[in-house]
mmCIF file with all atom_site columns, N, CA and C in Angstrom:
data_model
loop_
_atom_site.group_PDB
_atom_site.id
_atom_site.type_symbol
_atom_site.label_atom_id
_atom_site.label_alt_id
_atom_site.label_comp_id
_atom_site.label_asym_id
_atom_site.label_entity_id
_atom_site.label_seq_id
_atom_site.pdbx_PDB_ins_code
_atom_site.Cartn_x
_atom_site.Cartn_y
_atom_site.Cartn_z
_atom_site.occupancy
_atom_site.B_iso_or_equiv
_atom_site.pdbx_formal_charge
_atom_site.auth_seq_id
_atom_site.auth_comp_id
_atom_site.auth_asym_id
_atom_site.auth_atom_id
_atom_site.pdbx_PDB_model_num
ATOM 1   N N  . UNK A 1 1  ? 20.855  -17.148 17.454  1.00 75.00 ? 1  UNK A N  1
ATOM 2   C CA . UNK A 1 1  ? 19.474  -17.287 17.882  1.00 75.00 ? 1  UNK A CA 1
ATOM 3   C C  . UNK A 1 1  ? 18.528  -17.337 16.670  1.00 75.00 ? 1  UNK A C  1
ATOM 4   N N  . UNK A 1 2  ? 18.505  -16.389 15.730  1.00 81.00 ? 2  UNK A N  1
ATOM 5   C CA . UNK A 1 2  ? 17.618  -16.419 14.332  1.00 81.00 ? 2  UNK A CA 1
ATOM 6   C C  . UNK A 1 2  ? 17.594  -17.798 13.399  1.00 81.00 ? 2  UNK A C  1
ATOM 7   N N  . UNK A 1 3  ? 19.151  -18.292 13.344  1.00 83.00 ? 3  UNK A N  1
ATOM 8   C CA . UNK A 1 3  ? 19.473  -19.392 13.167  1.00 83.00 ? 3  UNK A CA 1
ATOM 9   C C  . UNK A 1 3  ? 18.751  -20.759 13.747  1.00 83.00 ? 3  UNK A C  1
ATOM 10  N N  . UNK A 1 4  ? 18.585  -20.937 14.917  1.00 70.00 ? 4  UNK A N  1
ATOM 11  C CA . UNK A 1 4  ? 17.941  -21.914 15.687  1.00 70.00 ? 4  UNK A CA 1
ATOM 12  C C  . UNK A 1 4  ? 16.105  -21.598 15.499  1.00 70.00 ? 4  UNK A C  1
ATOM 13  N N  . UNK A 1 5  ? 15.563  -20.330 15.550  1.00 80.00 ? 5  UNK A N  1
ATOM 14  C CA . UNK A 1 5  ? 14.162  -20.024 15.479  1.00 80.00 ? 5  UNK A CA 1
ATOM 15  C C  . UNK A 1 5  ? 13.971  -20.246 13.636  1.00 80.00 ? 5  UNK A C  1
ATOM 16  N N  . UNK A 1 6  ? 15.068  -20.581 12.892  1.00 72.00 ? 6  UNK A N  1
ATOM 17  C CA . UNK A 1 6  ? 14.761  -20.588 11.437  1.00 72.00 ? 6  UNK A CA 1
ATOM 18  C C  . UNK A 1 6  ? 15.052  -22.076 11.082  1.00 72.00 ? 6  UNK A C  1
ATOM 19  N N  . UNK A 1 7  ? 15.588  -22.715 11.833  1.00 68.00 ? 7  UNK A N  1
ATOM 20  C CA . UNK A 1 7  ? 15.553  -24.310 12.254  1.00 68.00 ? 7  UNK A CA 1
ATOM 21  C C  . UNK A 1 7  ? 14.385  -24.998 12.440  1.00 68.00 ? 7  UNK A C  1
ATOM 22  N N  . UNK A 1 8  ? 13.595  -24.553 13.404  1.00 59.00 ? 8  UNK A N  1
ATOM 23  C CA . UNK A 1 8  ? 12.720  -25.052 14.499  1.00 59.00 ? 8  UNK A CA 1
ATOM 24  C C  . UNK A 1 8  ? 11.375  -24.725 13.445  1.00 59.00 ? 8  UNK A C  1
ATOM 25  N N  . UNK A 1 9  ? 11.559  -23.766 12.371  1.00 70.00 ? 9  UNK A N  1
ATOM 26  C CA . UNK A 1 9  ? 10.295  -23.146 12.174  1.00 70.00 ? 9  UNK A CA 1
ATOM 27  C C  . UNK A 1 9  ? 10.607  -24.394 10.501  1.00 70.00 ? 9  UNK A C  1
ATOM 28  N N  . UNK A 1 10 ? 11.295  -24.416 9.968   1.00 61.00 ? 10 UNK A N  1
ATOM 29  C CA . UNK A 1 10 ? 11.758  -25.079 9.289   1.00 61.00 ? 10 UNK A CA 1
ATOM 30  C C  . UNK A 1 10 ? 11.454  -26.814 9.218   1.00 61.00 ? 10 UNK A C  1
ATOM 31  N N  . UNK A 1 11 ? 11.689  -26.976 10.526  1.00 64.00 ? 11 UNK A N  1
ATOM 32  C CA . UNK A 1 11 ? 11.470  -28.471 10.953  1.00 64.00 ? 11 UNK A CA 1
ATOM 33  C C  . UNK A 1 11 ? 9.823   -28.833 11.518  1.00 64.00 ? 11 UNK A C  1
ATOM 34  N N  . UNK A 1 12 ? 8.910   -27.231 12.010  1.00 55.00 ? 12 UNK A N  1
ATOM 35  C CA . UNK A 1 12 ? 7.926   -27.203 11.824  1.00 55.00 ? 12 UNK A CA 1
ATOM 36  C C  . UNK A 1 12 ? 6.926   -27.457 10.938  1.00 55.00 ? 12 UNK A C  1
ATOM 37  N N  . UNK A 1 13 ? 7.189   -27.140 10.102  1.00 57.00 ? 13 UNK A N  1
ATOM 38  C CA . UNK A 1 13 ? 6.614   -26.894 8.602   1.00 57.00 ? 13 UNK A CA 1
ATOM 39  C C  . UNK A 1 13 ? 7.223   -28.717 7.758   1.00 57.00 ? 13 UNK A C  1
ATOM 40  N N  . UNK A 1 14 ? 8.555   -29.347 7.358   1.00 59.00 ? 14 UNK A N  1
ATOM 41  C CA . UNK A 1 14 ? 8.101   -30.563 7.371   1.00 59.00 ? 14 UNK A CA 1
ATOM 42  C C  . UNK A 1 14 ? 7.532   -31.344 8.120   1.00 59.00 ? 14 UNK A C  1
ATOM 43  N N  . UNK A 1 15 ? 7.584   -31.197 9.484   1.00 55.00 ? 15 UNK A N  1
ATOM 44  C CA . UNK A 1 15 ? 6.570   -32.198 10.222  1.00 55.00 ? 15 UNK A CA 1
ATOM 45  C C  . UNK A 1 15 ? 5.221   -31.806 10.038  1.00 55.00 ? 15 UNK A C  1
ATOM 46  N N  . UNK A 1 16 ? 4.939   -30.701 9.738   1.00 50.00 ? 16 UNK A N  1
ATOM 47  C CA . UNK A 1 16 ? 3.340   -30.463 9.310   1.00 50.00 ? 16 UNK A CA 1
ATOM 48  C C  . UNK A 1 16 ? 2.837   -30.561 8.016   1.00 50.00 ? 16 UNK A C  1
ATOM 49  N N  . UNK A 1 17 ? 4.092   -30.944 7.067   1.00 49.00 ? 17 UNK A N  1
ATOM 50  C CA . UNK A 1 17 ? 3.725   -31.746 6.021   1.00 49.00 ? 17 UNK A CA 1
ATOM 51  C C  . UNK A 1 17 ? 3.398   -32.654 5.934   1.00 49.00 ? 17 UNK A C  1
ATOM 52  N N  . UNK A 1 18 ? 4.328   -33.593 6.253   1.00 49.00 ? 18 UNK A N  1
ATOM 53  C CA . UNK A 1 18 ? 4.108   -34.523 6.232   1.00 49.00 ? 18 UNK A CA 1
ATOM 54  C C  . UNK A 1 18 ? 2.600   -35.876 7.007   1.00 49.00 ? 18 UNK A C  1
ATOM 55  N N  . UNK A 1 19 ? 2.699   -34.676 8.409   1.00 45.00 ? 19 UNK A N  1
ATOM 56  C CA . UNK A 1 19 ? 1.230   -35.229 9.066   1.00 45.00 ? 19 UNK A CA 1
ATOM 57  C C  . UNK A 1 19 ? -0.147  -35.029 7.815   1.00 45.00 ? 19 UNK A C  1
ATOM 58  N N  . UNK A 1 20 ? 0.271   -33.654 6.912   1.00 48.00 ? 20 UNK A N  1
ATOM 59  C CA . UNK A 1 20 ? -1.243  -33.986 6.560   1.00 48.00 ? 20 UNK A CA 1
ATOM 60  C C  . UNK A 1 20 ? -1.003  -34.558 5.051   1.00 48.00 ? 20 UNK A C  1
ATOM 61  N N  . UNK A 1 21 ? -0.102  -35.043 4.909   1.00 51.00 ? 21 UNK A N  1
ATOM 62  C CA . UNK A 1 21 ? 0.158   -36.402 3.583   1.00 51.00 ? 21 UNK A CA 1
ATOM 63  C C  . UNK A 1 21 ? -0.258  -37.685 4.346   1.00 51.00 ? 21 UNK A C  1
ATOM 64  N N  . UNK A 1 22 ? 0.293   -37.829 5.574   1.00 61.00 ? 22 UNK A N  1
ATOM 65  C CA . UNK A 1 22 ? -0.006  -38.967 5.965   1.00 61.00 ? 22 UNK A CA 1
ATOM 66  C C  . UNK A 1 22 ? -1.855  -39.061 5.885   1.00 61.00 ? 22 UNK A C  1
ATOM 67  N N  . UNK A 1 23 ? -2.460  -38.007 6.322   1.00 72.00 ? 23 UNK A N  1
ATOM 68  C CA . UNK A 1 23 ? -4.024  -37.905 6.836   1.00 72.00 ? 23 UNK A CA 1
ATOM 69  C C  . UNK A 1 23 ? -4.637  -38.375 5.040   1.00 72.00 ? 23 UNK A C  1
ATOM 70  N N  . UNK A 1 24 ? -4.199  -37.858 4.068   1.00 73.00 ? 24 UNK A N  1
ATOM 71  C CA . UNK A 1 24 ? -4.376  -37.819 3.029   1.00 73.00 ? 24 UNK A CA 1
ATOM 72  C C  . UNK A 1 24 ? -4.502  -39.312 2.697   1.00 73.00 ? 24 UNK A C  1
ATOM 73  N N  . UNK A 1 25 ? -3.269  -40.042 2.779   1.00 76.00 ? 25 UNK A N  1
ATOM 74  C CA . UNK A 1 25 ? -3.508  -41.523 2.778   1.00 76.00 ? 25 UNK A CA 1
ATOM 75  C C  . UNK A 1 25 ? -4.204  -42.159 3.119   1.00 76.00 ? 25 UNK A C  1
ATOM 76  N N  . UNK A 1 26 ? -4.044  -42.171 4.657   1.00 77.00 ? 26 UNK A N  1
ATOM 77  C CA . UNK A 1 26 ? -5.639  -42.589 5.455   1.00 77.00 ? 26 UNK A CA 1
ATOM 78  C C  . UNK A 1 26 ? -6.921  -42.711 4.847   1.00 77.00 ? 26 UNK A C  1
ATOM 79  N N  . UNK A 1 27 ? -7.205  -40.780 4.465   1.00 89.00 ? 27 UNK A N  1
ATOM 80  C CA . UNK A 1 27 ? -8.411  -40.709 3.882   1.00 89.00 ? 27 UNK A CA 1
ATOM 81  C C  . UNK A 1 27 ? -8.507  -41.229 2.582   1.00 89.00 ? 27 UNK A C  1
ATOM 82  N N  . UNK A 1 28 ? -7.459  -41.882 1.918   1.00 92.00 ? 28 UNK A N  1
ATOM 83  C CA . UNK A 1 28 ? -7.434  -42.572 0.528   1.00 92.00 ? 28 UNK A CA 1
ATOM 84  C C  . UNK A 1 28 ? -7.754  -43.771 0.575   1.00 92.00 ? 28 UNK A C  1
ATOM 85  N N  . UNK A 1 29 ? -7.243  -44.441 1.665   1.00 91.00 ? 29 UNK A N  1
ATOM 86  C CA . UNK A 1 29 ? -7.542  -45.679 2.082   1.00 91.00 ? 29 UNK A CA 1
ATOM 87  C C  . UNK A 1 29 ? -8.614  -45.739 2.411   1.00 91.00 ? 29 UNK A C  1
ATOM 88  N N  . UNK A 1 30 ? -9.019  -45.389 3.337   1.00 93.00 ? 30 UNK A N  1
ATOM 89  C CA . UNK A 1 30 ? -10.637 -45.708 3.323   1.00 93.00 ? 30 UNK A CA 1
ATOM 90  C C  . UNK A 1 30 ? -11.873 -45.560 2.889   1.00 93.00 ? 30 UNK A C  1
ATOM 91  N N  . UNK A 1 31 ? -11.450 -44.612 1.553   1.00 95.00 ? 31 UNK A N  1
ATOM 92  C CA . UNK A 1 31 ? -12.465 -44.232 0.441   1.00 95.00 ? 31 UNK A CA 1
ATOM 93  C C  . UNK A 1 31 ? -11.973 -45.910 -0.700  1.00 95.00 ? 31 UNK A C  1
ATOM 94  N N  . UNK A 1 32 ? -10.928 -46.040 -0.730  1.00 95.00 ? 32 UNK A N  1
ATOM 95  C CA . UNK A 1 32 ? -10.829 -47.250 -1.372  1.00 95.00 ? 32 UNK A CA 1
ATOM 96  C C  . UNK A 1 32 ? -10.762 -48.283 -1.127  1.00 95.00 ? 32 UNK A C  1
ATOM 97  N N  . UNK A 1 33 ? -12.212 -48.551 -0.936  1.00 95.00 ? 33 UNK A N  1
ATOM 98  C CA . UNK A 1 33 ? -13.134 -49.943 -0.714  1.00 95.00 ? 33 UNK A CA 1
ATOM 99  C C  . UNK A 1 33 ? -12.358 -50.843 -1.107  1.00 95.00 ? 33 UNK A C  1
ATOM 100 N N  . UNK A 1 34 ? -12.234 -51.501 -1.731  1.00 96.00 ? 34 UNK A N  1
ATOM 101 C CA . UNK A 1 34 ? -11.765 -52.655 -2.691  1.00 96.00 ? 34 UNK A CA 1
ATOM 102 C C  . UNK A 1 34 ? -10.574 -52.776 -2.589  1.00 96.00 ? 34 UNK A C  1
ATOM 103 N N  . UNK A 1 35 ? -9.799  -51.309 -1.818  1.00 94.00 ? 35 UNK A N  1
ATOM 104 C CA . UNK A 1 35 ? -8.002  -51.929 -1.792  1.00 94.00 ? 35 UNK A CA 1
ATOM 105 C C  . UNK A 1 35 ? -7.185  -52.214 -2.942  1.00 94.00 ? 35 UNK A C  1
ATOM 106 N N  . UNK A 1 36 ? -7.804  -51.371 -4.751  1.00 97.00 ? 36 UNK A N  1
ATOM 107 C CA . UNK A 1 36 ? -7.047  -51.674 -5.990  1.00 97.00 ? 36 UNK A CA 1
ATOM 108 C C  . UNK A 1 36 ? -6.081  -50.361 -6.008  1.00 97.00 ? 36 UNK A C  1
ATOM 109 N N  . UNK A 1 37 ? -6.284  -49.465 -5.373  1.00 95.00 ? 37 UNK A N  1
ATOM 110 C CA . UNK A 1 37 ? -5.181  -48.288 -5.068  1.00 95.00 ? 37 UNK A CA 1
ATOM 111 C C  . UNK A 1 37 ? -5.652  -46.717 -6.325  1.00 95.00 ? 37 UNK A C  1
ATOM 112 N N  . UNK A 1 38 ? -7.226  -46.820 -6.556  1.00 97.00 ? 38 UNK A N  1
ATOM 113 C CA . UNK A 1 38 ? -7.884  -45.991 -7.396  1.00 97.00 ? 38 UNK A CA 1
ATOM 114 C C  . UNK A 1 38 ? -9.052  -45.719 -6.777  1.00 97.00 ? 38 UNK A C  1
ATOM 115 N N  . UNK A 1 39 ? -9.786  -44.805 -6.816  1.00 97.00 ? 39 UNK A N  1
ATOM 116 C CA . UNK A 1 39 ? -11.231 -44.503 -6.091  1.00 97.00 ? 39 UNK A CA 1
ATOM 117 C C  . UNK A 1 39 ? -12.325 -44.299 -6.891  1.00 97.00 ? 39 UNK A C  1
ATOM 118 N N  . UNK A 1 40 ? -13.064 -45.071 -7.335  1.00 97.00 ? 40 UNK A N  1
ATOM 119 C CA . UNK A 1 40 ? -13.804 -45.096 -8.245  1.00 97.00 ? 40 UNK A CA 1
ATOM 120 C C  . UNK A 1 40 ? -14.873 -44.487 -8.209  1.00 97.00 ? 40 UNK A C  1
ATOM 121 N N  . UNK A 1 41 ? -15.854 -44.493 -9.265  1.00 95.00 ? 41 UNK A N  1
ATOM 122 C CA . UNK A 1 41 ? -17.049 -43.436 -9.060  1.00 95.00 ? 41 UNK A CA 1
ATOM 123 C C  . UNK A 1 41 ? -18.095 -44.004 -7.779  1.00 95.00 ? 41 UNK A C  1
ATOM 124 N N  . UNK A 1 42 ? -18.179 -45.159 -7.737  1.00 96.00 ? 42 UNK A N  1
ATOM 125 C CA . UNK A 1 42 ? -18.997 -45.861 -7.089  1.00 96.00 ? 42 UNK A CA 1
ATOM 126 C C  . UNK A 1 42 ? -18.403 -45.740 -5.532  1.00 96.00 ? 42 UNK A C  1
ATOM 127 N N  . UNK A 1 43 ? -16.888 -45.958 -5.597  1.00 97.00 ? 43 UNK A N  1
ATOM 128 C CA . UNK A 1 43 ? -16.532 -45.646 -3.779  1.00 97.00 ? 43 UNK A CA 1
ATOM 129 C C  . UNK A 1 43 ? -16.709 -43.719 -3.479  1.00 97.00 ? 43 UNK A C  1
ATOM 130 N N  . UNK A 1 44 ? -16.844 -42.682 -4.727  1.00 96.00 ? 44 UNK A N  1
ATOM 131 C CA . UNK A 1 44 ? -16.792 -41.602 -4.185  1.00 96.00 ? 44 UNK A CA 1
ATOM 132 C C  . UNK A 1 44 ? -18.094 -41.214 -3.954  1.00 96.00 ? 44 UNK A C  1
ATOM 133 N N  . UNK A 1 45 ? -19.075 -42.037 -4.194  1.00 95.00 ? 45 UNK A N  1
ATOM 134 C CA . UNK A 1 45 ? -20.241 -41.941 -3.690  1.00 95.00 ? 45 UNK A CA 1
ATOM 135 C C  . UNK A 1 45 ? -20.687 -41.446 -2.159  1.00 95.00 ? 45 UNK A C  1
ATOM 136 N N  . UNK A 1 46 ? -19.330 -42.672 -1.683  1.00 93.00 ? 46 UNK A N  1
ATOM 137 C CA . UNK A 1 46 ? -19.868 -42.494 -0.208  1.00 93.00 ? 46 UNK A CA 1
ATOM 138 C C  . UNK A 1 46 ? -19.127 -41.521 0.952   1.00 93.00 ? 46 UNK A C  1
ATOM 139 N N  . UNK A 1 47 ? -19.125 -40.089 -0.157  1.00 94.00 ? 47 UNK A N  1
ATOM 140 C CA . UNK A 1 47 ? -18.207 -38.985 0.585   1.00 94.00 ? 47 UNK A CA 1
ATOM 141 C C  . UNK A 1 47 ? -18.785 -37.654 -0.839  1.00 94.00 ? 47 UNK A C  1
ATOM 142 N N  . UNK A 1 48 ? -19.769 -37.022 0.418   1.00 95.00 ? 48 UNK A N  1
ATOM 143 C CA . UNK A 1 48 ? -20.658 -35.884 -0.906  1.00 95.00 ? 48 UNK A CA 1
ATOM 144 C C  . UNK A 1 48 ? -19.503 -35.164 -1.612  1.00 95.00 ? 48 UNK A C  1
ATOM 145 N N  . UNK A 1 49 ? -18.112 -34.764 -0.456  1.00 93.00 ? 49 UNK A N  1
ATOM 146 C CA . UNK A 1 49 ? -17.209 -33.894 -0.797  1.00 93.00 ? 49 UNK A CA 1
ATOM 147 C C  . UNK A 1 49 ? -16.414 -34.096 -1.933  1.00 93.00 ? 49 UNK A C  1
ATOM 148 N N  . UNK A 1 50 ? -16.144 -35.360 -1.900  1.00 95.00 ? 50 UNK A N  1
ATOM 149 C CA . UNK A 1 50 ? -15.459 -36.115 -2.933  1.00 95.00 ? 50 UNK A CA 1
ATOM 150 C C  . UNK A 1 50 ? -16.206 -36.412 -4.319  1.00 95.00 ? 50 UNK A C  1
ATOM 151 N N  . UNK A 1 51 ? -17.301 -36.342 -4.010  1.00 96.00 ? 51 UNK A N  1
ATOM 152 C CA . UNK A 1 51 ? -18.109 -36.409 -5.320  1.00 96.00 ? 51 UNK A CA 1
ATOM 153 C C  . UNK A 1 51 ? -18.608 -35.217 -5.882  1.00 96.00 ? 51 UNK A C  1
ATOM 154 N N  . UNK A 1 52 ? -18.292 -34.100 -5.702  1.00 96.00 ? 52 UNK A N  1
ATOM 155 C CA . UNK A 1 52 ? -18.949 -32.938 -5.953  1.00 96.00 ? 52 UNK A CA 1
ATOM 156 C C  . UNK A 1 52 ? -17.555 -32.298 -6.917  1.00 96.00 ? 52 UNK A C  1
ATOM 157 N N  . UNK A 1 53 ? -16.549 -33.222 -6.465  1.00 96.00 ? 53 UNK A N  1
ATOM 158 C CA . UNK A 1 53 ? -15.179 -32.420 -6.795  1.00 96.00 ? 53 UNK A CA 1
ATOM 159 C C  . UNK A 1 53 ? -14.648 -33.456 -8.157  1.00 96.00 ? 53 UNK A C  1
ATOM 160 N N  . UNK A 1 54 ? -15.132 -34.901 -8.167  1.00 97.00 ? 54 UNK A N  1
ATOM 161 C CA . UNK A 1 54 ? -15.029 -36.224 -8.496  1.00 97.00 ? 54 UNK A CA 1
ATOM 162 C C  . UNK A 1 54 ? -14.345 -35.849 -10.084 1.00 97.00 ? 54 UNK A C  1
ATOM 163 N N  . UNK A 1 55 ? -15.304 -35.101 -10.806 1.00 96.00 ? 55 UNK A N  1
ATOM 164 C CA . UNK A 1 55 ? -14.596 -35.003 -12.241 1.00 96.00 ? 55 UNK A CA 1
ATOM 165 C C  . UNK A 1 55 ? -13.878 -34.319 -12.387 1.00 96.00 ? 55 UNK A C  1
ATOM 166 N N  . UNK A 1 56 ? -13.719 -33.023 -11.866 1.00 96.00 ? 56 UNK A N  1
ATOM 167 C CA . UNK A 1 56 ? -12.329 -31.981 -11.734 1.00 96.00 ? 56 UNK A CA 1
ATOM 168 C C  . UNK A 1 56 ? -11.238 -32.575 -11.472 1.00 96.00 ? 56 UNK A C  1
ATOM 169 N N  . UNK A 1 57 ? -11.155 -33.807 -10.376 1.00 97.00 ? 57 UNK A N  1
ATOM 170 C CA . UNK A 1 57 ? -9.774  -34.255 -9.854  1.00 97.00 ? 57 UNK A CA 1
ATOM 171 C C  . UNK A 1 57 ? -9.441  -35.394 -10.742 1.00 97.00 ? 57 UNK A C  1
ATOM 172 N N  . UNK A 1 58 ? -10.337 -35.957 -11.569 1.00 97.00 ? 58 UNK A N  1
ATOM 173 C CA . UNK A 1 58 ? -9.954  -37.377 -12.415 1.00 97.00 ? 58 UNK A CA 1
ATOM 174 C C  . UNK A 1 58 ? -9.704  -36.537 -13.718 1.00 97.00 ? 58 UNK A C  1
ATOM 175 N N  . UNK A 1 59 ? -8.301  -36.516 -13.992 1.00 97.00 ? 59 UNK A N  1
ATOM 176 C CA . UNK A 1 59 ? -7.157  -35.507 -14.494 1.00 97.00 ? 59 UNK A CA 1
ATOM 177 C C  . UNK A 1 59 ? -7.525  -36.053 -16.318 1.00 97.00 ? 59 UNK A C  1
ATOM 178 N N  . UNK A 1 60 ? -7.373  -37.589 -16.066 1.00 97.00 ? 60 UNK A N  1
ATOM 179 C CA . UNK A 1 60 ? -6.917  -38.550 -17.623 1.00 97.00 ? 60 UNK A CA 1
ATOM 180 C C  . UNK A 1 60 ? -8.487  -38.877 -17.805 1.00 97.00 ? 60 UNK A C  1
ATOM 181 N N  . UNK A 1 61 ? -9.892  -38.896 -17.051 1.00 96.00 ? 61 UNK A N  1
ATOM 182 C CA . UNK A 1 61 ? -11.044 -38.819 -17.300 1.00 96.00 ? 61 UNK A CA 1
ATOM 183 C C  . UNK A 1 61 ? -10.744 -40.629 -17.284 1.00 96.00 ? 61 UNK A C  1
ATOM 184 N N  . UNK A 1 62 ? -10.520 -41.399 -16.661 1.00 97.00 ? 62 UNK A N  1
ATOM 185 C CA . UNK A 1 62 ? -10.682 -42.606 -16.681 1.00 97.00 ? 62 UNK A CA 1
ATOM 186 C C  . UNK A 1 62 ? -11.754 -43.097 -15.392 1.00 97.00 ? 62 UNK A C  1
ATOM 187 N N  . UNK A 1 63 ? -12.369 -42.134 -14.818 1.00 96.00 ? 63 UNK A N  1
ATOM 188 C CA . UNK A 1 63 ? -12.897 -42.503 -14.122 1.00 96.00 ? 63 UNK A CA 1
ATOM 189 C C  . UNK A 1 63 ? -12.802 -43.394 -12.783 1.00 96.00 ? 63 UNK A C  1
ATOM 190 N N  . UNK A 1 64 ? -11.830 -42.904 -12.369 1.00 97.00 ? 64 UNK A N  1
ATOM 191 C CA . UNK A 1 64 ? -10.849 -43.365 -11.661 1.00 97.00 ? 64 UNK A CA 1
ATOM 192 C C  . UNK A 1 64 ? -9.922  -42.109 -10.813 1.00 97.00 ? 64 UNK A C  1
ATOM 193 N N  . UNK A 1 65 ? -10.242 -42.625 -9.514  1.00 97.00 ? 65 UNK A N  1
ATOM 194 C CA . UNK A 1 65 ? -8.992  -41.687 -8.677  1.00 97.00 ? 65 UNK A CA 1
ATOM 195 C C  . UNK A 1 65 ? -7.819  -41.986 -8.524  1.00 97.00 ? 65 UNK A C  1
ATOM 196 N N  . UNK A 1 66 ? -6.466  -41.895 -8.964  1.00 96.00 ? 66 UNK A N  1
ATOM 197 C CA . UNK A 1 66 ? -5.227  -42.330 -8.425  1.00 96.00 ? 66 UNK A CA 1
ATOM 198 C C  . UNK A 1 66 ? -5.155  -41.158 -7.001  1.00 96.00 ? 66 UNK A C  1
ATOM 199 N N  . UNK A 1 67 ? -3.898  -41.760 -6.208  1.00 93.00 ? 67 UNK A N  1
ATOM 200 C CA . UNK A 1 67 ? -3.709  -41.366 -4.857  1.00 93.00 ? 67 UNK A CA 1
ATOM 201 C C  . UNK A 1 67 ? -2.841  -39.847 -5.131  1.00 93.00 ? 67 UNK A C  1
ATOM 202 N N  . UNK A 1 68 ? -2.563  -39.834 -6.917  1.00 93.00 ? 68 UNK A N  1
ATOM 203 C CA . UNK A 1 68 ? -2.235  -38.452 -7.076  1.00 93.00 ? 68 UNK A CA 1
ATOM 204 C C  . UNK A 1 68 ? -3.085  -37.748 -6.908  1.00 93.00 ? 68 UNK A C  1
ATOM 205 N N  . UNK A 1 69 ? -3.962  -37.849 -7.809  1.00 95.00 ? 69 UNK A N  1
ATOM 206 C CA . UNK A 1 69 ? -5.334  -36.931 -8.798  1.00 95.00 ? 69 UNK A CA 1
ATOM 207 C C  . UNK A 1 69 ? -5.796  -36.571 -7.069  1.00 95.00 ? 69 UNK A C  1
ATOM 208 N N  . UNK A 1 70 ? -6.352  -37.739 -6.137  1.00 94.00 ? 70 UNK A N  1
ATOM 209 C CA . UNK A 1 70 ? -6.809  -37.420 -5.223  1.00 94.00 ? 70 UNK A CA 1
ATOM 210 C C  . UNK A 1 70 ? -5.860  -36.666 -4.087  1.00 94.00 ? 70 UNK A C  1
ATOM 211 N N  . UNK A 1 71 ? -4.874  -36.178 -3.902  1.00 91.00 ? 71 UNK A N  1
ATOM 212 C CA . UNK A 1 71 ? -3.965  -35.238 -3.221  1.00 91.00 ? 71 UNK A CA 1
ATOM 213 C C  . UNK A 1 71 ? -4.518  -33.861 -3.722  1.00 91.00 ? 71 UNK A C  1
ATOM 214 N N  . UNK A 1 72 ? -5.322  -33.703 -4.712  1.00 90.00 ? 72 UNK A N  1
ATOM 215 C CA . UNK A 1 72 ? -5.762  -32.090 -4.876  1.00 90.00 ? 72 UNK A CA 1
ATOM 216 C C  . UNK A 1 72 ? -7.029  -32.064 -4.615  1.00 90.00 ? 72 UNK A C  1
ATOM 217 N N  . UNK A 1 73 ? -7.477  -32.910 -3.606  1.00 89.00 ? 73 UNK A N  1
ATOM 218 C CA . UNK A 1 73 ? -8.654  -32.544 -3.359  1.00 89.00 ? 73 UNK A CA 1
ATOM 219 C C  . UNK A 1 73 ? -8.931  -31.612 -2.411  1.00 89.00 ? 73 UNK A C  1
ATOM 220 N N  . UNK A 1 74 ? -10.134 -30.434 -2.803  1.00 84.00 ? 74 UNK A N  1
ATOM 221 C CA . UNK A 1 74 ? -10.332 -29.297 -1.637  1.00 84.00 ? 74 UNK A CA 1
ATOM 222 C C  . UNK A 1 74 ? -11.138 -29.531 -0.609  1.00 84.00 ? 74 UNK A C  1
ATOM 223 N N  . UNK A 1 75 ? -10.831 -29.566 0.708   1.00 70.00 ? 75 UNK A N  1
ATOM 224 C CA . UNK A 1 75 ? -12.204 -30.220 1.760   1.00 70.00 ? 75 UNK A CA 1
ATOM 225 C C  . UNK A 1 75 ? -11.811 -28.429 2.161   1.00 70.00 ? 75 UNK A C  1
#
């Protein structure tokens, strides 16, 4: 029985990973206007959250979001 509830809780936890990687994408995608696969200063404009956080998460200072840098963002 512990076995099966350490399964279930197990298989819980990647499926609830993975849903909020997927949400993450989403929200990457549609901050990136232009579809070049970076979020620039000008698309984080149009998200206060993202811009308040904008230089902390642009790691190499290129001014530029990769879909990494932007996975640590705090909402």
């Amino acid at each position: 029985m512990r076995q099966l509830i350490a399964a279930f809780s197990l298989m819980f936890l990647i499926i609830s990973a993975a849903v909020l990687a997927s949400q993450a994408n989403v929200k990457f995608a549609q901050l990136d206007s232009n579809a070049d696969g970076q979020i620039s200063l000008l698309e984080a404009k149009q998200n206060d959250a993202l811009l308040k956080q904008f230089t902390d998460l642009d790691d190499n200072n290129d001014e530029l979001l990769s879909a990494q840098e932007f996975a640590n963002i705090k909402i």
